[in-house]
Coordinates of C-alpha atoms in Angstrom, one line a residue:
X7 CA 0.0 0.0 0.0
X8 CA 1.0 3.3 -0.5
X9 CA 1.2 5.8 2.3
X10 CA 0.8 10.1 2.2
X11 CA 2.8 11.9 5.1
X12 CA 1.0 14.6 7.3
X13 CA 3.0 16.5 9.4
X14 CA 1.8 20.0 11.7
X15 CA 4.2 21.6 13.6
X16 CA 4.4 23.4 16.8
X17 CA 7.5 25.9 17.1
X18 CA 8.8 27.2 20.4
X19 CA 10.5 30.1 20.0
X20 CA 12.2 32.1 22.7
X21 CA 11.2 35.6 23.0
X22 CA 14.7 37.7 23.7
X23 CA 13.3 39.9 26.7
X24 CA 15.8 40.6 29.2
X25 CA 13.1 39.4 32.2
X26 CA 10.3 36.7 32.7
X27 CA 7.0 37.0 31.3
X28 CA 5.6 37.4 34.8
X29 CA 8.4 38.7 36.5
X30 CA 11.4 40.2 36.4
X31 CA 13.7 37.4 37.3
X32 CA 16.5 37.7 34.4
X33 CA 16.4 35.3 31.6
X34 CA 20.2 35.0 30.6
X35 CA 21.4 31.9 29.7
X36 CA 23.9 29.4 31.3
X37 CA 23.9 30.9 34.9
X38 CA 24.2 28.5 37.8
X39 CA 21.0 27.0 38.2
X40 CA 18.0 27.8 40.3
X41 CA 20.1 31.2 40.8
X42 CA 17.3 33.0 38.2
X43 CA 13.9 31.5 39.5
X44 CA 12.1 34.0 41.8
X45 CA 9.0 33.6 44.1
X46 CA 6.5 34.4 41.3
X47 CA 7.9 31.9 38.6
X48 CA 8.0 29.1 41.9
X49 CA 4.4 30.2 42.1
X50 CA 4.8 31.0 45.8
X51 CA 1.7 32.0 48.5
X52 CA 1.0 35.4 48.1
X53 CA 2.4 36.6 44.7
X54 CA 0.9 37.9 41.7
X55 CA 2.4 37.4 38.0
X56 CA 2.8 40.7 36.2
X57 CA 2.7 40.7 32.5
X58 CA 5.8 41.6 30.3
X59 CA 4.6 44.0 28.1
X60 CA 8.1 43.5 25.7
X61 CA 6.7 39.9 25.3
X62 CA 3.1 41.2 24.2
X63 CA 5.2 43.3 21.5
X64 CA 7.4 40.9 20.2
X65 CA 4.0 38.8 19.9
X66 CA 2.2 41.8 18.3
X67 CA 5.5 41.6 15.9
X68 CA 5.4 38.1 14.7
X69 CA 2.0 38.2 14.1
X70 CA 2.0 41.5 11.8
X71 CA 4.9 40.4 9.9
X72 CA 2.8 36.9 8.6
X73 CA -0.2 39.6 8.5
X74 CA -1.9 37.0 10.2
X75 CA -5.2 38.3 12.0
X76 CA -4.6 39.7 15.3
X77 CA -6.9 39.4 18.4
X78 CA -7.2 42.9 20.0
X79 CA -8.3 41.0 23.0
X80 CA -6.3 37.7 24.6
X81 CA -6.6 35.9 27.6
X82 CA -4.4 34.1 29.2
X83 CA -5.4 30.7 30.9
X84 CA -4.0 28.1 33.3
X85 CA -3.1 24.4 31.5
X86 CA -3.0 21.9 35.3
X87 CA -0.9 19.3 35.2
X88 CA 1.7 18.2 37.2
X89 CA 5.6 17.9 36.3
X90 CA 8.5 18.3 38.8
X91 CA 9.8 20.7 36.7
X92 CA 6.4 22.7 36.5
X93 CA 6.4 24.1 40.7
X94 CA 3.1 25.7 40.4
X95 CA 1.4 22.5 39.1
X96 CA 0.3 24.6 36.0
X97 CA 1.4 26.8 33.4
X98 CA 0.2 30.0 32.2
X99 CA -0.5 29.9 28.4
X100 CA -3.3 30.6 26.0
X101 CA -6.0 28.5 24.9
X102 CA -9.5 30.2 23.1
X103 CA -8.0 33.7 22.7
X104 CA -4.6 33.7 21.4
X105 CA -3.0 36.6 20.8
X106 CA -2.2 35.9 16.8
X107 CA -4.8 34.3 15.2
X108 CA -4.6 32.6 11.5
X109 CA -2.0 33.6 8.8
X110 CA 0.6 32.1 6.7
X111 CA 4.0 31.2 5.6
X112 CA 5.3 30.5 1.9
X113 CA 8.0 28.1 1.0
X114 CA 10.1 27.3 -1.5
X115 CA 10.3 23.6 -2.7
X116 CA 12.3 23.0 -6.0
X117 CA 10.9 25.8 -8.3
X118 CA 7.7 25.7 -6.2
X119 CA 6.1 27.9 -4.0
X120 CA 4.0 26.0 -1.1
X121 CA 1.7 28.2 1.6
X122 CA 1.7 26.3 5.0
X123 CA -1.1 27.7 6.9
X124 CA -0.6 29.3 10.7
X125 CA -3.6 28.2 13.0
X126 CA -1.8 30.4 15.9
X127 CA 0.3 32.2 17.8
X128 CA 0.0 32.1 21.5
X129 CA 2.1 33.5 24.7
X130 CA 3.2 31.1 27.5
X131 CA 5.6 30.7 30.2
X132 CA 8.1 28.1 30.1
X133 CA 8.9 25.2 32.3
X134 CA 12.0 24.4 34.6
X135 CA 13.7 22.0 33.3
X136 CA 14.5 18.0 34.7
X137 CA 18.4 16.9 34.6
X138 CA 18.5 12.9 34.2
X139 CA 22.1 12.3 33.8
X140 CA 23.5 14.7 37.2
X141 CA 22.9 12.1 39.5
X142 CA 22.6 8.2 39.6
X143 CA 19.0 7.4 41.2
X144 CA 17.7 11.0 41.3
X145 CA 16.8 13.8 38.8
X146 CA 17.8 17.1 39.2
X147 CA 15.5 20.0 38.8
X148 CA 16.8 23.7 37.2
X149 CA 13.7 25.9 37.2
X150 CA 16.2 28.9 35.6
X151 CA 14.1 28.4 32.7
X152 CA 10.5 28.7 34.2
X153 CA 8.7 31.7 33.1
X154 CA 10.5 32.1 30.5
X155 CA 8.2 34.2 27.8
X156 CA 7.6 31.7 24.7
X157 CA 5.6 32.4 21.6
X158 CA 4.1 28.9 20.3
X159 CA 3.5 28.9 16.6
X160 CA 1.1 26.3 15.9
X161 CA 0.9 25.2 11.9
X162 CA -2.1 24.0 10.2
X163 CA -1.2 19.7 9.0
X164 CA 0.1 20.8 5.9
X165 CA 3.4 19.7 5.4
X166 CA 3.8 16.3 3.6
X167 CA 7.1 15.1 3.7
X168 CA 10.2 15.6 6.6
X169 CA 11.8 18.1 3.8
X170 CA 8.8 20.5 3.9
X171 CA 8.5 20.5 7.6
X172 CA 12.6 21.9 7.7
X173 CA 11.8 24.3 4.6
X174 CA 8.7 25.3 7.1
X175 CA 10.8 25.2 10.3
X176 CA 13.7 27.3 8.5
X177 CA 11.3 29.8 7.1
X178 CA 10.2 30.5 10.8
X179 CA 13.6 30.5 12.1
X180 CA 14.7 33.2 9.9
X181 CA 11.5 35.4 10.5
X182 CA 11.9 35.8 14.1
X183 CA 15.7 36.7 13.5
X184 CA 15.1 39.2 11.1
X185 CA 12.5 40.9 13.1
X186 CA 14.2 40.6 16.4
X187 CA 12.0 38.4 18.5
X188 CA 14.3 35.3 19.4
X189 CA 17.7 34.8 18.8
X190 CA 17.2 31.1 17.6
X191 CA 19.5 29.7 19.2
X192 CA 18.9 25.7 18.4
X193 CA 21.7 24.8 20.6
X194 CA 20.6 26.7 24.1
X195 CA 17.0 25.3 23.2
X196 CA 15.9 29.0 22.2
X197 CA 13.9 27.3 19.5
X198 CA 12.9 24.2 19.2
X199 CA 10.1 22.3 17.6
X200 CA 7.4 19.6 18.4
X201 CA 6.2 17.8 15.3
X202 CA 3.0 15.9 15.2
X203 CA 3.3 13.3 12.2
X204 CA 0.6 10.6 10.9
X205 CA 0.0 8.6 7.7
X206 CA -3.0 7.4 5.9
X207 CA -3.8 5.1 2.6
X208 CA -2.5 7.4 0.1
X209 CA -5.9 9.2 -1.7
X210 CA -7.8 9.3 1.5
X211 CA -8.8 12.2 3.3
X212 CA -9.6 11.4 6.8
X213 CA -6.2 12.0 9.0
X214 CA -4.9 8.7 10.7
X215 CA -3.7 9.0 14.5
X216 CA -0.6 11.0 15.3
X217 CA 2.5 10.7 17.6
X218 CA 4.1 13.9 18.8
X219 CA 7.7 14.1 18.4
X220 CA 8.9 16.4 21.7
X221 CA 11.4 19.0 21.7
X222 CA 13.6 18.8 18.8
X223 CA 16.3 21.6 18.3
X224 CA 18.1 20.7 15.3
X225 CA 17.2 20.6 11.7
X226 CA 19.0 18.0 10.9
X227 CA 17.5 16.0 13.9
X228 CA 13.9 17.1 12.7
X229 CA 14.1 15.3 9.5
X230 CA 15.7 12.5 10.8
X231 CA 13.0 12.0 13.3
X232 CA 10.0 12.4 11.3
X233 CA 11.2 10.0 8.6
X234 CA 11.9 7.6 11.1
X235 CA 8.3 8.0 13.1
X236 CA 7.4 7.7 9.5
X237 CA 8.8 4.3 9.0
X238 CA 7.5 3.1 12.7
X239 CA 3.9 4.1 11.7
X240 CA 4.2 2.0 8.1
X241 CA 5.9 -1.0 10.0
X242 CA 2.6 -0.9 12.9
X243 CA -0.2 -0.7 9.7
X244 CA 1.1 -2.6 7.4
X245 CA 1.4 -5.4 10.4
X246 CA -2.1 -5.4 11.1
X247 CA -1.9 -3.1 14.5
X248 CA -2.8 0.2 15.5
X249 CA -1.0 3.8 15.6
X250 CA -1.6 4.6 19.4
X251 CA -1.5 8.8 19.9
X252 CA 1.2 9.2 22.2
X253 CA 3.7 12.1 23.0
X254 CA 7.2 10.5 22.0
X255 CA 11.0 11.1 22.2
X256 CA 14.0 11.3 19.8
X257 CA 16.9 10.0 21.3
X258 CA 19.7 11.4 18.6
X259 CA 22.0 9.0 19.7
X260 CA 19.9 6.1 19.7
X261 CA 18.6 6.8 16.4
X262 CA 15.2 6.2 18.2
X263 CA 11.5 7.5 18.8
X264 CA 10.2 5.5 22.2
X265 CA 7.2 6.7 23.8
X266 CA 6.6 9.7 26.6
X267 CA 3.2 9.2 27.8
X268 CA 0.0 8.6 26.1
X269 CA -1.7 12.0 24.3
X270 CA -3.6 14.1 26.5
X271 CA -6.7 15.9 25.2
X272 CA -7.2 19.7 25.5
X273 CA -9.9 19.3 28.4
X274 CA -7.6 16.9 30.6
X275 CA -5.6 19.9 31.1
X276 CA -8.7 21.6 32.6
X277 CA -8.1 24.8 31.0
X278 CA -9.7 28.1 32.8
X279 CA -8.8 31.4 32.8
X280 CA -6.0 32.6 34.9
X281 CA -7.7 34.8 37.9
X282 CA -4.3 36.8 38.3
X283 CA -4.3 38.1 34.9
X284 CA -7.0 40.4 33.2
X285 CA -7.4 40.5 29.2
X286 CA -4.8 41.8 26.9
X287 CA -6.4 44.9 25.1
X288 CA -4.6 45.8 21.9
X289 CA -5.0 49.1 20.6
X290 CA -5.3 50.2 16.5
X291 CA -2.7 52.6 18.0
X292 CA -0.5 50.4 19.4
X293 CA -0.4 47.8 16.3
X294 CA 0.1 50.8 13.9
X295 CA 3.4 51.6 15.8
X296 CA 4.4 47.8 16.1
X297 CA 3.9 48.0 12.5
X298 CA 5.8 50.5 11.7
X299 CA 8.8 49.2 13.4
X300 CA 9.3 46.2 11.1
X301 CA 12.6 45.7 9.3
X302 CA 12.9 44.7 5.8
X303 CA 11.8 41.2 5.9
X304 CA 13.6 38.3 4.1
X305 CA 11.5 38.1 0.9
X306 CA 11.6 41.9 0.7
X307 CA 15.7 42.0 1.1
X308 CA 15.8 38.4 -1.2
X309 CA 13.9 40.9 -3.9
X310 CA 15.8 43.7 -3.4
X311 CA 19.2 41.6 -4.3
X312 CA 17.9 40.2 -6.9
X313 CA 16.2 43.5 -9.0
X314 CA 19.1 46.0 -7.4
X315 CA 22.2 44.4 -7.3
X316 CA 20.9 41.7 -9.8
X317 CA 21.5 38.4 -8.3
X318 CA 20.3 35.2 -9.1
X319 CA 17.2 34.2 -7.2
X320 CA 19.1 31.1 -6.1
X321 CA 22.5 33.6 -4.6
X322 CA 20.0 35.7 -3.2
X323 CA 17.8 32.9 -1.5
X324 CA 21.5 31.6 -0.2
X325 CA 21.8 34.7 1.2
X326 CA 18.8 35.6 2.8
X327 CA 18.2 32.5 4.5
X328 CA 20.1 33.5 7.6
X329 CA 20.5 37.4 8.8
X330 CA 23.8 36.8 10.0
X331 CA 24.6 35.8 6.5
X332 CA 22.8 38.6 4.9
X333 CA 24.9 41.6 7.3
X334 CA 27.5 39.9 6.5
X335 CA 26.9 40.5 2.8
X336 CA 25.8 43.9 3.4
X337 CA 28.7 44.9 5.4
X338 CA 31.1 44.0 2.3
X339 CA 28.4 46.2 0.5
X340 CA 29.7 48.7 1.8
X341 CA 33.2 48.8 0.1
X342 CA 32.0 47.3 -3.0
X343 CA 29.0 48.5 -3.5
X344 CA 29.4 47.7 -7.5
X345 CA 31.1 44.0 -7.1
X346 CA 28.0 42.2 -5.5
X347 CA 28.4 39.2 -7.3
X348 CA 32.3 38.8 -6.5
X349 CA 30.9 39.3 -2.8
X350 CA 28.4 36.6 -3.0
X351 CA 30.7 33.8 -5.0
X352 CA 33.1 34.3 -2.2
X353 CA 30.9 34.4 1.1
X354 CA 28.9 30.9 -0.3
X355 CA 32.6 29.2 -1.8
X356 CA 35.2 29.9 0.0
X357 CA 34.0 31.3 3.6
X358 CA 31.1 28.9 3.4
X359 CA 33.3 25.9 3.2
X360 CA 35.7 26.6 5.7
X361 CA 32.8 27.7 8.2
X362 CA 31.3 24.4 7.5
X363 CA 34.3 22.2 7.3
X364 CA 35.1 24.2 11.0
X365 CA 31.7 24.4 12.2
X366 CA 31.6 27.8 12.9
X367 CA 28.8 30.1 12.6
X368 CA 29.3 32.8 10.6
X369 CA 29.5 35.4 13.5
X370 CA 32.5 33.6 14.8
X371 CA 34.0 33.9 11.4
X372 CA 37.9 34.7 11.9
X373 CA 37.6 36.6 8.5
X374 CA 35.4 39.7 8.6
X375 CA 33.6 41.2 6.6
X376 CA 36.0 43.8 6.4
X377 CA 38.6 42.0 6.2
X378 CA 37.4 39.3 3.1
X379 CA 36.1 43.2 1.5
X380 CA 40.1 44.3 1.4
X381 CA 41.2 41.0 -0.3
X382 CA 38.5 41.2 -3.3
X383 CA 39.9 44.6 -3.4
X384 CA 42.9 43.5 -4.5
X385 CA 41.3 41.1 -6.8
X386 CA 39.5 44.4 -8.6
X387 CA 43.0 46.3 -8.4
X388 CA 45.0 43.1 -9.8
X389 CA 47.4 43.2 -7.3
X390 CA 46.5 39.6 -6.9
X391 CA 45.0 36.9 -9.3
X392 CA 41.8 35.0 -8.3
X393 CA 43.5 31.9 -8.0
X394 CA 46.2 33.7 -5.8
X395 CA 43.1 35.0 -3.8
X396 CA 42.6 31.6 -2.7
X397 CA 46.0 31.0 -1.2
X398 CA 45.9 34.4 0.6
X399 CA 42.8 33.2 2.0
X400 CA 43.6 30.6 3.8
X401 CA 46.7 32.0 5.0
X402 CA 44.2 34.7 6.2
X403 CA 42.3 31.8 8.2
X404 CA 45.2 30.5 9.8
X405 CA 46.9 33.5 10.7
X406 CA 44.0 36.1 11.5
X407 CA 46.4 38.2 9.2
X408 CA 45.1 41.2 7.1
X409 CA 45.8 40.2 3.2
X410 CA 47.5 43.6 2.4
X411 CA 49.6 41.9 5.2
X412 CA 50.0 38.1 3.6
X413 CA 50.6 39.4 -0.1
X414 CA 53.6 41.5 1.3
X415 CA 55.3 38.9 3.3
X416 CA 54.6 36.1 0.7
X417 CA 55.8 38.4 -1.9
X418 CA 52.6 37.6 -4.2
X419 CA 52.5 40.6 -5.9
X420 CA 51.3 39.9 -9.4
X421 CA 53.3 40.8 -12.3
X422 CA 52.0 43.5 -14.1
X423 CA 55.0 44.8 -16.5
X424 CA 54.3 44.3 -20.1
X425 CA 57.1 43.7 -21.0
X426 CA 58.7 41.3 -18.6
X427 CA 55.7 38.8 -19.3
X428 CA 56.0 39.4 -22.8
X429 CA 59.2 38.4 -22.9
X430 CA 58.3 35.0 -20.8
X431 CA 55.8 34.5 -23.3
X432 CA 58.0 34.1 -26.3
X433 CA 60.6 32.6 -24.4
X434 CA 57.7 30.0 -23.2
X435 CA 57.3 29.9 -27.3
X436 CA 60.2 29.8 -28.6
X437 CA 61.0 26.4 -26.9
X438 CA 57.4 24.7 -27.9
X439 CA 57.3 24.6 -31.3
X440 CA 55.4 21.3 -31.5
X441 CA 53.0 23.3 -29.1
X442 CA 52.6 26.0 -31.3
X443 CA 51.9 24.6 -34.6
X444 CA 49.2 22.7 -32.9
X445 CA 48.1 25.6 -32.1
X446 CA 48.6 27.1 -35.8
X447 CA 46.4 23.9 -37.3
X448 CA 43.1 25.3 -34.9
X449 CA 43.5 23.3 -31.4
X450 CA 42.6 26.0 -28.8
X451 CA 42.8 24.2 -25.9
X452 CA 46.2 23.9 -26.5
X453 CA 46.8 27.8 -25.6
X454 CA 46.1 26.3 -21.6
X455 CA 49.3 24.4 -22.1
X456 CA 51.2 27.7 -22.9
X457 CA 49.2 29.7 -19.6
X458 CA 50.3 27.2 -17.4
X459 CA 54.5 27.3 -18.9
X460 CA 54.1 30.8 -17.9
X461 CA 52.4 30.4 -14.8
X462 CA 55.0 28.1 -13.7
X463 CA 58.0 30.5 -15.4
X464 CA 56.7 33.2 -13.1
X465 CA 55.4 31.4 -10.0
X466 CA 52.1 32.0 -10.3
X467 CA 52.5 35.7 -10.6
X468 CA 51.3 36.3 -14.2
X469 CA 48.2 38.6 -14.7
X470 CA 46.2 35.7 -16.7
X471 CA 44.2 38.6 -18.6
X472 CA 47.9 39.9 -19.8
X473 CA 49.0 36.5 -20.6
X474 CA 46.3 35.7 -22.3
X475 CA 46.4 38.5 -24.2
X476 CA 49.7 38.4 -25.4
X477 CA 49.8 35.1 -26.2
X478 CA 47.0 35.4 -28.4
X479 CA 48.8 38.2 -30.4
X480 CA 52.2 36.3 -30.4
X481 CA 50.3 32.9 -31.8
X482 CA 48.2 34.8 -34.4

């Protein structure tokens, strides 16, 4: 039998306030734990959460950026259940009145465009969190994280393979850079996804049962685990047996899904509105000024490369993908304002592949922007070939040197004196005759054999355009 994919995801991302949702306890990462929990994130006798208004923006943000439909009024609710990372036995989220309502998000598959529908946006706190491998027969308990102000983005089932959910997932993830909401960081958990994945008889309309996949913060680790929930769905049906809707786990390292706990319905969280909290009004005022404070988003700066500085869609969808990527672009811009291309073919070959083969984020880069803007300059200035370029630039790498620098003490200077290449080239000539009556009889390619004589006659040194120029008139 043949089996369709449906996948809906829920995103977590990390609102980057400095303090709580509901109280001003600090939210910085890595501090020693349980040192940034206060009485009202514990939930304490006698305290009352206050709402971050920051987080209500940032919210606002999102939501106006997708022009999804905003709710002038929210409310915020209280989901019971009980966790040992969760002190207050429940967490304050949203449930009927989020605060962004439906809206959407386009991707790009192949040369198609795909909308994935938004159901919602809502605000919550987030939990503590429990530490399984600290101690031998006990788990440790870091409630640094509770109250934490997350926005959930909750997708309509539209997704149909494990590629679309990461196109969808990465869409996200560069949104809520570009407009400064989270800093999506995978690594610190500052987004991270849960995926709800089923299958049915391929044709039919009616969804089967899904398992939730908990808490994944890595692309890589998202398509790996839907494909394999995937595969352990076929394996149960195709057996004769039943999916069972169940929260479940990927273990990375087992290359695993095992199960959580069984899937809890909306009402076993007894939902109600939280008491300590009134109604979020939104004003037109207020959402006129959020609006106005939006950057250039990523389809508007991926246009804007591609009519302006007249890119290929497929450089300036490279590009785009990531704002640190696209400053960085920018920032070279700036010293070459005419050269965009040069700038592009350099930040996705050469930086590209030695941030990847180093694993190094482009912010960590040990070549700036600046500094990769002075060595195309002396590209444009042909004080260096392109293919010398590349030697300078790793040098560069190593050595954190400047290339003005690493073309003086390398003495890699190219030769530009007419007449001392000229004189290489019929000396290079003059002692391949064979060469050059091949040449004489139409062969072409044979004029590479004579480029790299003087290439290796003047260590590399040779402006190519010169050499090829003069070879051309000495041949003809």
């Amino acid at each position: 039998m043949e089996w369709g994919t449906v996948i809906g995801l829920e995103i977590h991302a990390q609102l980057n306030t400095k303090s709580k949702i509901f109280s001003a306890a600090s939210t910085q990462y890595g501090q020693k734990p349980n040192s940034q929990a206060c009485a009202v994130d514990l939930g304490l006798p006698g305290v009352l959460p206050v709402l971050n208004v920051e987080a209500v923006n940032k919210a606002i943000k999102f939501g106006v950026a997708i022009n999804a439909h905003i709710n002038q009024r929210s409310i915020f609710d209280r989901k019971n259940y009980f966790y040992p990372d969760l002190p207050k036995g429940y967490q304050i989220s949203q449930m009927d009145w989020p605060i962004v309502g439906e809206g959407k998000i386009e991707i790009i598959l192949g040369d198609q465009t795909k909308v994935v529908g938004i159901t919602r946006a809502h605000l919550e706190e987030d939990a503590g969190k429990s530490i399984h491998d600290m101690f031998d027969d006990d788990t440790a308990i870091d409630l640094n994280r509770a109250g934490t102000p997350l926005l959930e983005i909750v997708s309509e089932p539209d997704m149909r393979s494990a590629k679309e959910a990461v196109m969808y997932a990465k869409k996200i993830h560069t949104l809520v850079q570009y407009i400064d909401i989270c800093d999506g960081n995978m690594q610190e958990g500052s987004f991270r996804c849960d995926a709800n994945v089923s299958i049915r008889p391929k044709g039919q309309k009616e969804l089967g049962t899904r398992a939730e996949l908990k808490n994944i913060n890595s692309f890589k680790f998202l398509e790996r685990a839907i494909n394999l929930e995937v595969e352990r769905q076929q394996d149960i049906l195709e057996e004769g047996g039943s999916v069972v809707q169940e929260t479940r786990l990927y273990d990375s390292v087992k290359h695993e899904t095992r199960s959580m706990r069984s899937k809890e319905e909306a009402n076993d969280y007894r939902y109600f509105p939280d008491p300590d909290l009134l109604p979020v009004e939104i004003s037109d005022e207020l959402l006129e000024k959020i609006r106005q404070t939006l950057p250039e988003l990523p389809a508007q700066k991926k246009a804007r490369f591609v009519v302006k500085l007249g890119l290929s869609d497929y450089d300036a969808d490279v590009l785009t993908l990531q704002k640190p990527l696209a400053d960085y672009f920018e920032t070279m811009l700036e010293y070459h304002a005419s050269n965009a291309k040069l700038c592009a073919n350099w930040i996705m070959g050469e930086l590209s592949a030695s941030l990847n083969k180093h694993q190094i984020d482009i912010q960590n880069s040990p070549i700036t922007a600046q500094a990769l803007s002075l060595l195309i300059s002396r590209i444009s200035d042909d004080t260096i070939s392109g293919k010398t370029a590349k030697d300078v630039f790793k040098a560069m790498w190593d050595s954190k040197d400047s290339a003005d620098k690493i073309i003086q003490a390398k003495g890699l200077k190219q030769m530009t004196d007419t007449g001392e290449i000229e004189a290489i080239v019929e000396q290079v000539i003059a002692n391949n005759a064979p060469q050059v009556a091949q040449f004489k009889s139409g062969n072409d390619k044979i004029l590479g054999f004579f480029i790299g004589q003087i290439m290796k006659l003047t260590a590399g040194k040779a402006n190519p355009k010169q050499v090829n120029e003069l070879l051309r008139n000495k041949l003809s």
